[in-house]
Structure formats: structure tokens, C-alpha cells
């Protein structure tokens, strides 16, 4: 007897209204919903028959990739200055979900995944040629890219990867090694490659000696062999083994600085958790939509099978799991995007949210896909219903980019405190720790990694680690402590009279020089668009010996918003400075000292540095016009720039005069029992910045027994990256201290501040001039510093949606 099959003329899941009716969209922004509708319109051109055929033929969906490129969606999370849309990870996650939900599944999403994710290190740290020549081709869709990190011999222990890139006499490199599970290598023109440029046994820390490259995958050149891996699901997108045998790559293929590749790929790892969660959600909603439709239309015993609780309840359960995972996913994406503006959000908070979202979405997708197959019964095994294809793909987000078990290891539940504890995987082999929220290991379907494998610690070590995490991540009080006398002094509150001494003679002279300093006039500043101007505050104070210390420097993305709430939270944590100016206790105030010449950020922002002093208004060194009667003077907004803290270059406390020294200041033990941690203080190199020589200063600033929030990695590349480098192998005494790397534009401005303050030149090579006014004028003349435009893709999508709405009203 012939099986009574369903009429295949059911609704197409690619229609936007169908998906809207399945997923609750309350709470999304207009921009996110516009993105959803616009991407859905592109996806509707590629029905399930297209993806079914691509899967069966194992054929790349190049037509789909080209259509997304024409719409401008491949660069959704890249800055506008680099040809992207300048949107956030929440919008990028919406794009990935919409693609998967259209019926394209994981294969469709993975065909563009590398463009959203793998290009992030290139955009942040790439050189001028890479940004101007390579990135536009990738964003436009003319070139495809892949990410090459995972190796068969390393697994989760990424820091043990064996692929070598050996520098040659002419500056070029020769690459030898093997990569595995490299997605889209068959069709990619470029690969973002992580390779070791220094042997593992020649570095102090395993994270050192790794470099990142943007290389050509030239199949005609000797030394390159790409072999496709036959796999279970997602067959439309290729996965590969890539073999390098003395493969030549030019010197200019290096991204950023040699030896810092590991730090570069850490950027955006939490963001990718959100992208994978979005893809899993889309897959789950697609499967659930098809199952619900089948349950309504398939009739057995004279009624739809969906009327039976045995069918309806599992689908309802799957829907609730998807909705819960959706809330977790977009909550995590919002946290990640908000961290650009709010540095009070800790890395572990974002890591917990993003890893939890990825876990929940992967599990929800698996549940939905499995139940979709079971709802279809025997027909769930048939290719034409698509649910078998989605079921084969739903294992990917459970395995990659990090397995469920690794996430569960990361998010441990402490039965004593009933709180989620991010766990640090500790390797007994070298005494280092690697944090899962900042990296992970790529498994099949995603060719990259970043978590080291761990030898299980003892129970005592676990308790010690958990306690250290508790201490380090304890929430800060909502308001600063009130200190009325020196007897109530807390060592962390450096603004108390007992710990902030008057300026000594050297510091008085330094402050006098800063007060007297007048930068050259720069009228172009006032004509630049607000979106092209940024501000930096360099705050000084006197320590117990009366020496000047610099507390923090901040780089803001614009001057449009008021200001310093987030940045001042860091100042409070460092020296006890109240967050609110009106709460600064008498007799302290902030005095504007001077501006420095304007600098230029890598993101083509003109930056105005402001130097200020935190001191006593009753101090004899205060200027004559300073208010002394008001117990809590408000800072004049014309003196200290408005800082929205969208970018924080550094947060630390260090002697100002040390930024003229090539070695650490030696603190006699009898004067200060806080010994500096061992480690290098200064290193530097020359680079080219807009065709001009630029000295990059690297300062390894010691942080002694202080809770310091790690800075964000922002535009300007590694100038914004802080890396703890002080923990020596097997030296438990130094676990609580560390050094943080401060460099790039931040390091240069600190050097310039010290040069003005102390009236002498540093002990190392440096730029002969202050500031970048000549460069800024040159770029402005070339039209590079105009008003930033609204993202083109979003603007075009808005117009299309508005036209559609107007047409529906007619």
C-alpha cells in the first residue's frame, strides 16, 4: 500500500512573517528587526531545495555568499572606516540566526561565519596594506577567508601547536606544519594563520612566540596541500586538512607584532560564542517550525497528530528551551556590546554569559531538531523533509567551538556559596593559567582554538583557585567609603591625608612646568566633526613620598556624551577617588594642568590629551584662583574633556618619572615593603604610521596587590591590550602581583607628559616631536576625517522595509 505522504505545498519557512510568528521578537531594537527583515529577504531567494541540493552535491553556496555580499552584510561587525556597517555583535548574531532559520541551517551560516569572525583580528591589528588592500576584497565578497589555528597534534592545547613560521634573511617566512578542520579552505583566497615563530622551549610563557599572519592560499605555489574531509553534516561547506611544507609567505603578511599572535586571537572569542548561539537558535527554530507544520497537517485516526499530547508537549518543551536560549543569547550579546562603553562589566561576567548562551542554544537546537525528526516519524528519515539535514548539523554547536564539557568545567557551581564560579584551567606543566572566557579550542567545523588543555588540579588547588577568583571578582561597593579621619584609613583609599603627601620639591617643579606648558595652536580641532574627535585624561597625584604618580589614561570614542562615570569607577578602585565630583571630600579637588599636542589614533580619530592633578585645595601648590571654600567643587567641563569611556587604554598606578626610564625604579625595602614584581620594564620598536616613523613604547607596569580591571581591546590595536606578564613559573609568591603591558598611543602620551613635567628626554629612543598635528592636517586635507556615515547596509535595509510597509498600506 502506498504511503499517504503530505502535500509538499506547505508554507516556506523562508518567509519572514512565518518566522516572526514562531519566535517572540519583543525587546529587540528597530535596527535589529530591520536587519532581520533585510537578511530574511535575501535568504528568501534561496529555498530549501537550494540547500538540499548543495548538501547532497557537497557544493559551495557561492550564489548565496554573493547575494549577502551585494547587500553589504559580510562586514556587519567591522568598523565603518574599514568598509563595514559598524554594528554590534547583537546585530551580527541576528544575521547568523536569520540565515540558519531560513532553512540554510548551519551550512548557510558557516559559509559566511569566517567573514564575521575571522576578520576581527585583521581589522583590529592589521597593517595599512592589509586594511586597504585585503579587507575590502573580503567585505565585498570578492575574496573568501578562513581561519587556520587547530592542529591534529594539539587538540585543546592550542599553545602547543607545532606549525612553524621561520623568518628568512630577506624578512619573509617559511611555513611548515599541518592544520585541521579548516572551514572554507577549498574556496578561500586568504587564511588568517596562527603559527609559532619561536620554539616552545625558547619562550618563558607558552602564550609567547606565536604570531598571526594573513596569507595567500595559492594552490599553484609549492608547499601547500589542501585536502577535503568527508563529514556527517553541513556538507555544503567544506572542512579541510591543510599541509604546509616550507611554504613561502612575504614579510608583510604578518599581522601586528611578531610573537603576539595569541593575544590577538583572544580578541572577540566571547563574541563568537554569541554568533554560534545565534546559528544554533536559527537551526532550532527552523526545525521546530517544520515539525509544528507537519503536526498540524499530518492526520492519523481522523485528526491532526498535533492534537496528541505525545506530539504537542515535546514540541512545546522544545519551543520554551529555544525561547530561553534566545533570551540568554541576546542578553550575552548586549553585555558584550555594552562592554565597549561600560568597563565596569568584568570579563568573567561576559564570559559566563556568552558561554552559557552558547551551551543553552546548542542544547535547545539539538532538542528541537531531534523532536522534529521524531514528529515526522518515518518521513523524518527522508531527505525531502529537510529535518534529517538539520539533525545532522545540530551536533556542530554542541561540539564547536568548545565542547559542552569544557563549558561546564568553566562554569562551576559552588555548592557552598551557591554562585557560579568561572574556573581557571591550571596547567601544572608551566604554572600558567588560561581563562576559557578569553579563548577556546576549535573542534570540527571551525578551524581555530584558544584554550590550553588542563591537567586536573588537586582538590586543595581547586579550593585555592576558587577562593582567588572570589577575591578577585567580588563586586565593588555601590558607593565609595566615607573616611572622616586618618584612623579610619583603608589602604586602598589613597586620597586620605595619611597616604597622599604634599608634593615634594621635584614634583612641585614638575607641576609648575605642566601648568606653564602651552601646546601649539591647532585651529583645525574645532572644525573636525564630533565623531572624529576623542579625549584622553591623564590624572596625576602625589604618593606617600610626594612623588607624582599617574593613575589612569582613558581614550573616548567621541565627545558627545557625559562622561566619566565608568572611567571614574576605575579611579576610585585605584586611589579611592569618588565617582561623583560632588562627593570628593574636602579638601581635595581636580585641577586642570595643560593640554598636550593632539595625537592621531589608528582609527583616524584626532585625540586631545588633558593632564590633570588630584590634590588638596588647601595645598600651597594650588593656584591662587582655586576654590577652597566649597567642600565638593564640580569639575569645569571646559577643562577636563568629556569622556564616555567607550575605549579605555589603560588603568594602573605608576610613578610618572618612570616613563622616562629604561629600567624599573628600585624601591628600598625599608621605605616601602611592597616590592616590585620581577620583570622587564621597557622595550620599544620603530613602526610606520601613515608613512611616518613612529616609536612604539612598551611599558610593563607593575600592579602591586591592587584590583585592576583589564582594559578592553579596541581600535588602535594592541595599544589597548593589557597582558599580565609578571607571574613567573613555579613562583607562588608572585601570584598576587603582576605587570600589565601599556603601549601604543597610550605609552607615547605618558612619555610626552613626563618629558614636559621633568624637563628632560627619556633614556630610550623616542619621537622627536610631540603630537600628530601634521598627520591630522594631511588626513583632513585628503578627506579622511569627515563625518562618519550611518551604516550603508542598515540604511538601505531601512529604505526597503519602509517601502514594503508603504506598499502594504495601499
XYZ file of N, CA and C in Angstrom, residues 220-416:
591
model
N 48.911 27.082 -6.695
C 49.908 26.849 -7.735
C 51.332 26.897 -7.193
N 51.503 27.427 -5.999
C 52.849 27.535 -5.429
C 53.211 26.265 -4.678
N 54.472 25.909 -4.656
C 54.885 24.691 -3.944
C 54.750 24.849 -2.435
N 54.498 23.723 -1.773
C 54.473 23.728 -0.317
C 53.099 23.832 0.297
N 52.019 23.788 -0.512
C 50.662 23.902 0.019
C 49.806 22.753 -0.509
N 49.143 22.059 0.392
C 48.275 20.944 0.016
C 47.011 21.020 0.869
N 45.840 21.134 0.221
C 44.559 21.245 0.916
C 43.724 20.014 0.591
N 43.330 19.260 1.628
C 42.586 18.020 1.439
C 41.246 18.105 2.164
N 40.188 17.846 1.426
C 38.842 17.943 1.979
C 38.538 16.744 2.879
N 37.830 17.018 3.985
C 37.426 15.987 4.930
C 35.965 15.629 4.668
N 35.679 14.361 4.476
C 34.300 13.903 4.363
C 33.657 13.952 5.746
N 32.464 14.519 5.826
C 31.869 14.705 7.148
C 30.382 14.392 7.143
N 29.819 14.387 8.344
C 28.442 13.960 8.570
C 27.430 15.000 8.096
N 27.598 16.232 8.489
C 26.617 17.266 8.182
C 27.273 18.528 7.667
N 26.431 19.495 7.266
C 26.956 20.751 6.747
C 27.835 20.551 5.534
N 27.429 19.643 4.658
C 28.302 19.248 3.554
C 28.467 20.321 2.492
N 27.593 21.322 2.496
C 27.732 22.395 1.516
C 28.953 23.260 1.799
N 29.442 23.213 3.019
C 30.617 23.991 3.406
C 31.754 23.021 3.671
N 32.876 23.230 2.994
C 33.978 22.279 3.097
C 34.749 22.431 4.400
N 35.261 21.313 4.899
C 36.194 21.277 6.028
C 37.436 20.544 5.548
N 38.606 20.976 6.024
C 39.827 20.529 5.368
C 40.983 20.305 6.323
N 41.921 19.492 5.841
C 43.268 19.452 6.375
C 44.135 20.299 5.447
N 44.983 21.136 6.023
C 45.869 21.988 5.230
C 47.304 21.678 5.631
N 48.111 21.290 4.646
C 49.504 20.932 4.893
C 50.417 22.016 4.324
N 51.363 22.470 5.133
C 52.383 23.420 4.692
C 53.742 22.720 4.727
N 54.483 22.854 3.651
C 55.821 22.272 3.583
C 56.774 23.322 3.030
N 57.381 24.081 3.947
C 58.311 25.144 3.554
C 57.617 26.156 2.639
N 56.364 26.457 2.948
C 55.538 27.357 2.132
C 55.969 28.802 2.377
N 56.300 29.521 1.326
C 56.843 30.877 1.441
C 55.724 31.905 1.557
N 55.852 32.802 2.535
C 54.919 33.923 2.687
C 55.733 35.193 2.900
N 55.296 36.325 2.365
C 56.075 37.564 2.483
C 56.032 38.151 3.886
N 56.982 39.035 4.174
C 57.073 39.663 5.496
C 55.830 40.466 5.817
N 55.238 41.096 4.792
C 54.078 41.956 5.034
C 52.814 41.170 5.366
N 52.877 39.853 5.327
C 51.712 39.058 5.720
C 51.544 38.996 7.232
N 52.559 39.399 7.991
C 52.473 39.405 9.451
C 51.422 40.409 9.909
N 50.550 39.991 10.815
C 49.545 40.874 11.414
C 50.084 41.357 12.756
N 50.167 42.672 12.921
C 50.653 43.217 14.184
C 52.111 42.892 14.410
N 52.444 42.609 15.662
C 53.833 42.369 16.045
C 54.108 40.878 16.145
N 55.279 40.483 15.705
C 55.672 39.079 15.808
C 55.710 38.645 17.271
N 55.172 37.484 17.536
C 55.193 36.926 18.880
C 53.967 37.227 19.707
N 53.034 38.035 19.183
C 51.849 38.400 19.952
C 50.556 37.893 19.302
N 50.683 36.859 18.511
C 49.508 36.333 17.828
C 48.469 35.755 18.753
N 48.910 35.123 19.838
C 47.953 34.528 20.767
C 47.052 35.593 21.367
N 47.641 36.727 21.764
C 46.837 37.806 22.332
C 45.853 38.350 21.307
N 46.231 38.354 20.038
C 45.349 38.897 19.009
C 44.124 38.018 18.786
N 44.328 36.696 18.770
C 43.168 35.843 18.505
C 42.243 35.757 19.712
N 42.734 36.182 20.882
C 41.834 36.218 22.030
C 40.728 37.241 21.826
N 41.021 38.255 20.998
C 40.020 39.294 20.790
C 38.783 38.707 20.115
N 37.675 38.914 20.680
C 36.423 38.519 20.053
C 35.976 37.096 20.292
N 36.688 36.337 21.156
C 36.277 34.957 21.371
C 34.889 34.870 22.004
N 34.614 35.742 22.963
C 33.279 35.740 23.556
C 32.227 36.138 22.527
N 32.609 37.021 21.612
C 31.677 37.414 20.554
C 31.298 36.219 19.692
N 32.277 35.362 19.428
C 31.965 34.209 18.589
C 31.029 33.238 19.286
N 31.085 33.194 20.612
C 30.119 32.371 21.340
C 28.700 32.815 20.976
N 28.505 34.130 20.913
C 27.177 34.661 20.585
C 26.783 34.299 19.159
N 27.728 34.398 18.227
C 27.424 34.066 16.838
C 27.002 32.609 16.705
N 27.743 31.710 17.348
C 27.391 30.285 17.284
C 26.051 30.021 17.949
N 25.781 30.745 19.039
C 24.483 30.595 19.697
C 23.366 31.032 18.761
N 23.575 32.131 18.044
C 22.574 32.583 17.085
C 22.333 31.570 15.983
N 23.401 30.966 15.478
C 23.259 29.954 14.437
C 22.478 28.743 14.955
N 22.783 28.340 16.187
C 22.060 27.207 16.774
C 20.586 27.536 16.951
N 20.289 28.756 17.400
C 18.894 29.166 17.549
C 18.156 29.083 16.218
N 18.771 29.623 15.177
C 18.128 29.592 13.869
C 17.840 28.184 13.404
N 18.802 27.301 13.614
C 18.613 25.903 13.242
C 17.453 25.289 14.021
N 17.397 25.567 15.320
C 16.327 25.016 16.151
C 14.959 25.538 15.763
N 14.860 26.850 15.504
C 13.569 27.419 15.110
C 13.117 26.878 13.751
N 14.066 26.675 12.830
C 13.703 26.112 11.527
C 13.120 24.710 11.688
N 13.795 23.888 12.470
C 13.318 22.513 12.678
C 11.982 22.492 13.402
N 11.843 23.343 14.416
C 10.595 23.375 15.176
C 9.444 23.872 14.308
N 9.711 24.863 13.461
C 8.671 25.350 12.564
C 8.190 24.276 11.607
N 9.131 23.505 11.065
C 8.746 22.435 10.154
C 7.977 21.347 10.896
N 8.405 21.009 12.115
C 7.714 19.977 12.894
C 6.304 20.415 13.265
N 6.144 21.675 13.645
C 4.823 22.184 14.019
C 3.877 22.143 12.836
N 4.403 22.497 11.688
C 3.578 22.479 10.484
C 3.157 21.052 10.129
N 4.088 20.132 10.229
C 3.782 18.726 9.939
C 2.747 18.192 10.922
N 2.888 18.575 12.196
C 1.951 18.094 13.219
C 0.546 18.620 12.974
N 0.419 19.789 12.366
C -0.909 20.337 12.059
C -1.518 19.659 10.835
N -0.678 19.302 9.871
C -1.186 18.812 8.593
C -1.286 17.288 8.518
N -0.461 16.591 9.248
C -0.475 15.126 9.202
C -1.646 14.607 10.037
N -2.516 13.859 9.411
C -3.713 13.359 10.082
C -3.655 11.841 10.221
N -3.845 11.364 11.429
C -3.910 9.933 11.738
C -5.111 9.713 12.652
N -5.898 8.692 12.390
C -7.128 8.434 13.145
C -8.074 9.633 13.082
N -8.173 10.216 11.890
C -9.115 11.287 11.596
C -8.860 12.589 12.371
N -7.645 12.825 12.811
C -7.334 14.128 13.416
C -5.837 14.389 13.301
N -5.435 15.685 13.310
C -4.011 16.020 13.211
C -3.232 15.421 14.375
N -2.042 14.950 14.094
C -1.249 14.329 15.154
C -0.842 15.339 16.220
N -0.861 16.630 15.867
C -0.514 17.659 16.844
C -1.511 17.784 17.973
N -2.692 17.182 17.827
C -3.684 17.211 18.899
C -3.358 16.206 19.996
N -2.403 15.339 19.727
C -1.978 14.371 20.732
C -0.879 14.977 21.602
N -1.037 14.848 22.912
C -0.053 15.423 23.815
C 1.331 14.810 23.624
N 1.373 13.573 23.191
C 2.661 12.937 22.954
C 3.461 13.629 21.871
N 2.768 14.335 20.980
C 3.434 15.132 19.944
C 3.563 16.590 20.384
N 2.467 17.157 20.894
C 2.425 18.592 21.200
C 3.351 18.975 22.345
N 3.369 18.173 23.416
C 4.161 18.550 24.586
C 5.666 18.582 24.313
N 6.236 17.603 23.634
C 7.667 17.703 23.319
C 8.005 18.921 22.468
N 7.102 19.278 21.541
C 7.354 20.463 20.724
C 7.229 21.734 21.553
N 6.255 21.773 22.454
C 6.123 22.932 23.342
C 7.353 23.071 24.227
N 7.847 21.948 24.717
C 9.060 21.964 25.540
C 10.251 22.477 24.738
N 10.359 22.039 23.487
C 11.451 22.495 22.627
C 11.354 23.994 22.366
N 10.120 24.485 22.175
C 9.923 25.918 21.957
C 10.381 26.721 23.166
N 10.008 26.281 24.358
C 10.404 27.014 25.562
C 11.919 27.009 25.745
N 12.543 25.904 25.412
C 14.003 25.843 25.507
C 14.645 26.825 24.531
N 14.103 26.914 23.333
C 14.634 27.863 22.354
C 14.428 29.304 22.809
N 13.240 29.597 23.343
C 12.974 30.957 23.805
C 13.902 31.331 24.965
N 14.121 30.399 25.878
C 15.049 30.671 26.975
C 16.462 30.889 26.479
N 16.893 30.063 25.528
C 18.231 30.225 24.959
C 18.340 31.528 24.179
N 17.244 31.919 23.526
C 17.244 33.195 22.799
C 17.481 34.357 23.755
N 16.786 34.360 24.891
C 16.974 35.425 25.878
C 18.411 35.444 26.381
N 18.970 34.265 26.645
C 20.352 34.192 27.117
C 21.320 34.683 26.050
N 21.050 34.346 24.803
C 21.957 34.718 23.710
C 22.008 36.222 23.515
N 20.851 36.854 23.430
C 20.862 38.291 23.160
C 21.186 39.103 24.412
N 20.968 38.526 25.575
C 21.489 39.151 26.799
C 23.011 39.158 26.758
N 23.612 38.036 26.381
C 25.073 37.961 26.293
C 25.605 38.913 25.231
N 24.927 38.980 24.090
C 25.376 39.885 23.028
C 25.294 41.337 23.473
N 24.215 41.683 24.195
C 24.100 43.059 24.701
C 25.196 43.358 25.717
N 25.494 42.387 26.574
C 26.585 42.582 27.527
C 27.897 42.829 26.794
N 28.167 42.014 25.783
C 29.412 42.171 25.031
C 29.479 43.548 24.379
N 28.398 43.959 23.731
C 28.391 45.273 23.088
C 28.475 46.395 24.112
N 27.804 46.230 25.259
C 27.832 47.263 26.293
C 29.206 47.417 26.905
N 30.016 46.359 26.865
C 31.345 46.437 27.469
C 32.226 47.441 26.754
N 31.857 47.838 25.534
C 32.611 48.880 24.837
C 32.471 50.222 25.546
N 31.304 50.422 26.190
C 31.039 51.682 26.861
C 31.168 51.579 28.373
N 30.947 50.404 28.907
C 30.866 50.237 30.360
C 31.930 49.251 30.814
N 33.076 49.776 31.254
C 34.160 48.891 31.660
C 33.943 48.340 33.052
N 32.823 48.705 33.704
C 32.519 48.067 34.984
C 32.084 46.621 34.775
N 31.733 46.276 33.527
C 31.409 44.885 33.216
C 32.703 44.084 33.174
N 32.804 43.096 34.046
C 34.029 42.322 34.140
C 34.074 41.270 33.037
N 35.291 40.877 32.672
C 35.466 39.861 31.632
C 34.809 38.549 32.026
N 34.878 38.206 33.313
C 34.292 36.932 33.716
C 32.777 36.973 33.621
N 32.174 38.145 33.849
C 30.725 38.263 33.694
C 30.321 37.999 32.245
N 31.036 38.620 31.328
C 30.729 38.455 29.910
C 31.023 37.026 29.474
N 32.117 36.462 29.977
C 32.459 35.089 29.635
C 31.409 34.100 30.085
N 30.906 34.272 31.305
C 29.853 33.390 31.808
C 28.605 33.518 30.943
N 28.227 34.748 30.616
C 27.015 34.963 29.823
C 27.142 34.355 28.432
N 28.269 34.595 27.765
C 28.434 34.120 26.390
C 28.568 32.603 26.326
N 29.328 32.029 27.249
C 29.461 30.572 27.257
C 28.144 29.900 27.627
N 27.417 30.490 28.577
C 26.117 29.934 28.953
C 25.147 29.984 27.780
N 25.150 31.097 27.061
C 24.255 31.234 25.912
C 24.568 30.199 24.841
N 25.838 30.016 24.567
C 26.227 29.031 23.552
C 25.800 27.635 23.973
N 26.005 27.300 25.230
C 25.615 25.985 25.745
C 24.105 25.792 25.629
N 23.336 26.777 26.108
C 21.884 26.649 26.112
C 21.325 26.575 24.695
N 21.863 27.394 23.795
C 21.366 27.394 22.420
C 21.684 26.076 21.723
N 22.876 25.541 21.965
C 23.245 24.269 21.347
C 22.337 23.141 21.830
N 22.056 23.118 23.136
C 21.189 22.075 23.676
C 19.754 22.237 23.170
N 19.286 23.489 23.115
C 17.925 23.735 22.632
C 17.789 23.351 21.164
N 18.812 23.648 20.368
C 18.773 23.292 18.951
C 18.749 21.780 18.772
N 19.561 21.074 19.552
C 19.580 19.611 19.464
C 18.206 19.035 19.812
N 17.607 19.562 20.876
C 16.281 19.085 21.281
C 15.259 19.321 20.175
N 15.265 20.532 19.607
C 14.292 20.868 18.566
C 14.487 20.004 17.324
N 15.733 19.804 16.913
C 15.996 19.022 15.703
C 15.650 17.548 15.904
N 15.998 17.019 17.064
C 15.671 15.618 17.345
C 14.162 15.405 17.344
N 13.430 16.310 17.979
C 11.982 16.147 18.070
C 11.299 16.418 16.737
N 11.938 17.234 15.906
C 11.392 17.431 14.569
C 11.453 16.134 13.772
N 12.571 15.423 13.879
C 12.695 14.136 13.192
C 11.673 13.144 13.738
N 11.548 13.070 15.062
C 10.621 12.116 15.675
C 9.170 12.460 15.356
N 8.856 13.751 15.274
C 7.492 14.161 14.922
C 7.131 13.686 13.517
N 8.102 13.717 12.623
C 7.861 13.267 11.253
C 7.795 11.749 11.149
N 8.148 11.054 12.206
C 8.127 9.598 12.145
C 9.089 9.080 11.095
N 8.616 8.131 10.292
C 9.461 7.565 9.252
C 9.882 8.592 8.223
N 9.009 9.589 7.956
C 9.347 10.602 6.961
C 10.442 11.547 7.453
N 10.692 11.542 8.752
C 11.808 12.338 9.251
C 13.141 11.839 8.752
N 13.136 10.594 8.267
C 14.347 9.993 7.715
C 14.515 10.330 6.241
N 13.492 10.958 5.649
C 13.511 11.266 4.222
C 14.195 12.604 3.969
N 14.986 12.653 2.907
C 15.751 13.858 2.582
C 14.835 15.033 2.276
N 13.713 14.777 1.602
C 12.893 15.873 1.104
C 12.242 16.708 2.200
N 12.194 16.211 3.422
C 11.583 16.981 4.504
C 12.598 17.849 5.248
N 13.862 17.740 4.933
C 14.942 18.600 5.441
C 15.304 18.393 6.905
N 14.402 17.842 7.708
C 14.711 17.749 9.133
C 15.895 16.822 9.393
N 16.112 15.830 8.526
C 17.276 14.959 8.714
C 18.563 15.736 8.462
N 18.521 16.673 7.521
C 19.703 17.506 7.247
C 20.019 18.388 8.441
N 19.002 18.995 9.006
C 19.221 19.866 10.166
C 19.668 19.063 11.382
N 19.141 17.827 11.517
C 19.556 16.994 12.644
C 21.040 16.636 12.527
N 21.511 16.375 11.314
C 22.931 16.078 11.131
C 23.802 17.283 11.482
N 23.243 18.474 11.305
C 24.021 19.681 11.569
C 23.963 20.130 13.026
N 22.941 19.692 13.757
C 22.746 20.230 15.104
C 23.807 19.761 16.090
N 24.613 18.782 15.703
C 25.700 18.355 16.582
C 26.852 19.356 16.592
N 26.961 20.151 15.531
C 28.097 21.074 15.425
C 28.163 22.061 16.588
N 27.091 22.803 16.901
C 27.213 23.755 18.012
C 27.409 23.095 19.370
N 27.102 21.813 19.491
C 27.371 21.122 20.759
C 28.863 20.801 20.894
N 29.538 20.626 19.774
C 30.951 20.239 19.788
C 31.868 21.448 19.661
N 31.488 22.382 18.816
C 32.361 23.504 18.486
C 31.690 24.824 18.851
N 32.445 25.870 19.081
C 33.910 25.938 19.062
C 34.562 25.389 20.317
N 33.754 25.074 21.311
C 34.257 24.420 22.512
C 33.163 23.472 22.981
N 33.547 22.331 23.486
C 32.572 21.299 23.824
C 31.738 21.684 25.038
N 30.631 20.963 25.195
C 29.765 21.190 26.361
C 30.531 20.959 27.654
N 31.363 19.936 27.665
C 32.078 19.587 28.888
C 33.060 20.678 29.299
N 33.703 21.314 28.316
C 34.639 22.393 28.642
C 33.893 23.602 29.202
N 32.699 23.870 28.673
C 31.909 24.975 29.215
C 31.469 24.664 30.635
N 31.055 23.433 30.878
C 30.655 23.057 32.236
C 31.841 23.136 33.192
N 33.025 22.803 32.718
C 34.213 22.961 33.550
C 34.463 24.428 33.869
N 34.197 25.274 32.890
C 34.414 26.713 33.081
C 33.419 27.297 34.076
N 32.156 26.935 33.905
C 31.120 27.474 34.787
C 30.823 26.420 35.845
N 31.526 26.483 36.932
C 31.312 25.533 38.023
C 30.338 26.119 39.030
N 29.555 25.235 39.605
C 28.593 25.679 40.609
C 29.143 25.376 41.988
N 29.351 26.446 42.748
C 29.905 26.296 44.092
C 28.770 25.980 45.064
N 28.758 24.768 45.596
C 27.661 24.341 46.461
C 27.649 25.088 47.785
N 28.792 25.660 48.165
C 28.840 26.357 49.448
C 28.247 27.755 49.335
